XYZ file of C-alpha atoms in Angstrom:
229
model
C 0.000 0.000 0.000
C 1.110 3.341 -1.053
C 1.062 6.270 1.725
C 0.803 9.808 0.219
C 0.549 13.314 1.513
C -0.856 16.102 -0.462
C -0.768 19.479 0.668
C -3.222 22.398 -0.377
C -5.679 19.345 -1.047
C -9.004 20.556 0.136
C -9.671 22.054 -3.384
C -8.807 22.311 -6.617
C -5.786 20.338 -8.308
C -4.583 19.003 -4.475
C -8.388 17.911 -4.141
C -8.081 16.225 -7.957
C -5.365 14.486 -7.087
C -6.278 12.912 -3.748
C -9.481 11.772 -5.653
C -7.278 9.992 -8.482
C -4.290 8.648 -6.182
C -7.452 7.243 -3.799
C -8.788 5.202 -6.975
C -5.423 4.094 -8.205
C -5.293 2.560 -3.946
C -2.987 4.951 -2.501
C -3.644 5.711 1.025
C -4.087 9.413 0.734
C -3.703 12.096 4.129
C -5.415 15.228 2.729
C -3.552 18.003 3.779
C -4.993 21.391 4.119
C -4.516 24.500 6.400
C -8.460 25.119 6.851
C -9.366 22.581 9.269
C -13.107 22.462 8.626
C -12.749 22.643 4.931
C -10.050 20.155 4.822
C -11.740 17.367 6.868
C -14.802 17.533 4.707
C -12.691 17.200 1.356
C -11.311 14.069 3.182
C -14.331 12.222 4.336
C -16.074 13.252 1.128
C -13.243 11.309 -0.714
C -12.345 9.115 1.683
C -9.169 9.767 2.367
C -6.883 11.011 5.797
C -7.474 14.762 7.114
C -4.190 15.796 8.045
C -3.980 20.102 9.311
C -1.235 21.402 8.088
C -0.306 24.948 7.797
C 2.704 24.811 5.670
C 3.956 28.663 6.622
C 4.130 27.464 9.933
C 6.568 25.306 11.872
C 4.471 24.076 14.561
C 1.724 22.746 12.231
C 4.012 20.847 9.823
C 5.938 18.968 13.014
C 2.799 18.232 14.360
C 1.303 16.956 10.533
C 4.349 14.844 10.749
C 3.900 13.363 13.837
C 0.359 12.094 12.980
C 1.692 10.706 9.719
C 4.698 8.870 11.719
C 2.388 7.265 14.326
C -0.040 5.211 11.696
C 3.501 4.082 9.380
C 5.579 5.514 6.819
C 5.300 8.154 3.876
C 5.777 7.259 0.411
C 4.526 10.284 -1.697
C 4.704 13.740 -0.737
C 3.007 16.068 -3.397
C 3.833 19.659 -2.608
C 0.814 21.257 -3.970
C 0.106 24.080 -1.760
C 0.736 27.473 -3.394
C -0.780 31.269 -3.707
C -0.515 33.901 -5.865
C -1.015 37.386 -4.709
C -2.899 39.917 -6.774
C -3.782 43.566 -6.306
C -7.717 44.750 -4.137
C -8.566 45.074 -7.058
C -7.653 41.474 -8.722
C -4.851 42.653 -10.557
C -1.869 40.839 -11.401
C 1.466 42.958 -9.965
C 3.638 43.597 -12.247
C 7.076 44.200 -11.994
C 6.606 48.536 -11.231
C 4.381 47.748 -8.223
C 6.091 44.909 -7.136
C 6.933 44.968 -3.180
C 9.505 43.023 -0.916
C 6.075 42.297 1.161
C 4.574 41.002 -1.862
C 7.398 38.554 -2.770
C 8.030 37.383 0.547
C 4.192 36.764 0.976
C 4.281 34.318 -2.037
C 7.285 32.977 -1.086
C 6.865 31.897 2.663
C 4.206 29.461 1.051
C 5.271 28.404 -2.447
C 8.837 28.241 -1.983
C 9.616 28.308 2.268
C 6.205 26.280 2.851
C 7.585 23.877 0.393
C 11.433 23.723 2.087
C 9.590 23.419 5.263
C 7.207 20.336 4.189
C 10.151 18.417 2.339
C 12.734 18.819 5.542
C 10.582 17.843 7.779
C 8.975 14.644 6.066
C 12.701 13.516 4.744
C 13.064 10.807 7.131
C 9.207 9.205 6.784
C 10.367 9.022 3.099
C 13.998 7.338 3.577
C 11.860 4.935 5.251
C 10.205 3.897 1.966
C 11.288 1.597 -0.444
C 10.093 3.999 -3.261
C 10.210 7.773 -1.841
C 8.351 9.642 -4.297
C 8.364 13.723 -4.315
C 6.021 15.958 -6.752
C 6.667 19.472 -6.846
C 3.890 21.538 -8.149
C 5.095 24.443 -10.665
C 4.050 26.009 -13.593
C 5.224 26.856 -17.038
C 5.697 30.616 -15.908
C 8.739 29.307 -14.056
C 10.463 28.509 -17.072
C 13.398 31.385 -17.749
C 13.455 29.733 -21.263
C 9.840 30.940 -21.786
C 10.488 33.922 -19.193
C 6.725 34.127 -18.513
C 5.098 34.612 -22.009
C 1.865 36.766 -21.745
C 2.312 37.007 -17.832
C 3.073 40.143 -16.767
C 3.642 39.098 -13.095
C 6.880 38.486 -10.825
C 6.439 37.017 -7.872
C 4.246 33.749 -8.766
C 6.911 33.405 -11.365
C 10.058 33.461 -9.126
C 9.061 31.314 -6.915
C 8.077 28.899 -9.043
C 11.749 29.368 -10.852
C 12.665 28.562 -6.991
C 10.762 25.336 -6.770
C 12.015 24.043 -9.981
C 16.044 24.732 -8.286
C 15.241 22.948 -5.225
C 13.907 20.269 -7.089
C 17.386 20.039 -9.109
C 18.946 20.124 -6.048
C 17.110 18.048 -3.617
C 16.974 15.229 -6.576
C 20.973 15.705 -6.840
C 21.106 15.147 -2.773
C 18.837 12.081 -2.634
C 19.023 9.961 -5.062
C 17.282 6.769 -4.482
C 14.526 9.548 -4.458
C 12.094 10.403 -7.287
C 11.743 14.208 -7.415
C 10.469 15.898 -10.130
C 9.079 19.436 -11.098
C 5.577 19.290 -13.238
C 3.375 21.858 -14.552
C 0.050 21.204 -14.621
C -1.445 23.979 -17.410
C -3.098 26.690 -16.977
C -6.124 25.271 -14.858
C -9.365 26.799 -13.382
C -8.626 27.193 -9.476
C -9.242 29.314 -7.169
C -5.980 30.629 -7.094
C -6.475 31.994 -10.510
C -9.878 33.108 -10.091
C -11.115 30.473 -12.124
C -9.929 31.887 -15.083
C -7.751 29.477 -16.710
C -8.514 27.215 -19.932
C -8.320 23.524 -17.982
C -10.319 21.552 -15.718
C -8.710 20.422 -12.883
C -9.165 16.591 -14.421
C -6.924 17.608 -17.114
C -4.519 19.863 -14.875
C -3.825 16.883 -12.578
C -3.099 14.395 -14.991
C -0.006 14.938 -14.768
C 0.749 15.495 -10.887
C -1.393 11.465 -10.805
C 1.271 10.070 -13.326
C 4.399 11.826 -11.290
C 3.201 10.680 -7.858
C 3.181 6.808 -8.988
C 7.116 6.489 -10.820
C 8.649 3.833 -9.596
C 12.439 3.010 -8.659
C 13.585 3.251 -12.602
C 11.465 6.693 -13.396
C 13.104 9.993 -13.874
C 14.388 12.495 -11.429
C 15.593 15.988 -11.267
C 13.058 16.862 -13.844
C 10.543 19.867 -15.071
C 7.543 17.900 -17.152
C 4.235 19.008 -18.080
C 1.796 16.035 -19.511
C 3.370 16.062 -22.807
C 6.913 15.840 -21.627
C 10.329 17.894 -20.327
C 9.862 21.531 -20.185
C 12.429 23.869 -21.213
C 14.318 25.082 -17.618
């Protein structure tokens, strides 16, 4: 049996995932930050509530602590991840970009996901096929440098993500950790304004999460294949 913790999973592409990963058998701990909404997304799919607050230290020992007491961890997805826009929905650009702003998106997209990985490291060496899916987007691609997105800090931190992935993959590997993008998908987090559903957009965060000992690592892959870094 398969153990897997998503974070960010009480909606949208997290929620998608846990719903696909839970029909494929895994044993899925839902993680989300709003209690209430999180343990209803769990018994609704029938998978583990786990609260977890990735910002915060506290929260993410504790997450780990419940995990460690019913076995080990398999599959970490590292799905949890904002983008902050203007009061009046804008995307910031790069002339009203703030240090608050950047620091905001990154103490949940990149430190949230330093934080989560760290701490779950040795539930994973446990395994006998530690898995680790990274969400991030095409926008992180410098090759691309964010075509049509006039935005900076969503961007950068995914840029981030896709270098700790690198890295982390470099440091561990017996480990499969890979970066994937999973389109421009209609979440909450974009206001429900992009082109995919979230069956499409998690496609391929379901095929990343089940690689096995031989699959690749150290990788940036959207459904169709390797993305430009």
């Amino acid at each position: 049996m398969t153990t897997t913790l998503i974070t960010g999973a009480d909606k949208g592409l997290g929620h998608e995932t846990a719903r696909c990963l839970i029909a494929a058998g895994h044993t899925v701990y839902l993680g989300a930050r709003n209690i209430e909404r999180g343990a209803a997304a769990a018994a609704e799919l029938g998978a583990r509530f786990v609260h977890i607050d990735v910002t915060d230290d506290a929260s993410v020992a504790a997450a780990v602590a419940a995990i460690e007491a019913d076995g080990a961890l398999d599959v970490l997805v590292n799905n949890a991840g904002i983008e902050v826009r203007s009061p009046a929905g804008e995307i910031i650009g790069a002339a009203e970009l703030t240090a608050d702003v950047m620091r905001e998106v990154f103490e949940t997209n990149v430190f949230g996901l330093v934080r989560v990985t760290h701490a779950f490291l040795p539930l994973l060496e446990r395994s006998a096929a530690p898995v680790v899916v990274n969400v991030s987007s095409r926008l992180a691609s410098l090759a691309q440098a964010g075509e049509g997105y006039p935005g900076v800090a969503y961007p950068a931190s995914k840029t981030a993500v896709n270098m700790l992935t690198v890295q982390f993959a470099k440091a561990f590997p017996r480990m499969r950790i890979n970066a994937v993008e999973p389109g421009y998908t209609a979440t909450d987090l974009n206001r429900h304004e992009g082109t995919q559903t979230v069956e499409q957009g998690a496609e391929i965060i379901v095929r990343m999460a089940q690689l096995g000992p031989d699959g690749p690592t150290g990788g940036y892959f959207d459904a169709a294949g390797p993305l430009p870094w």
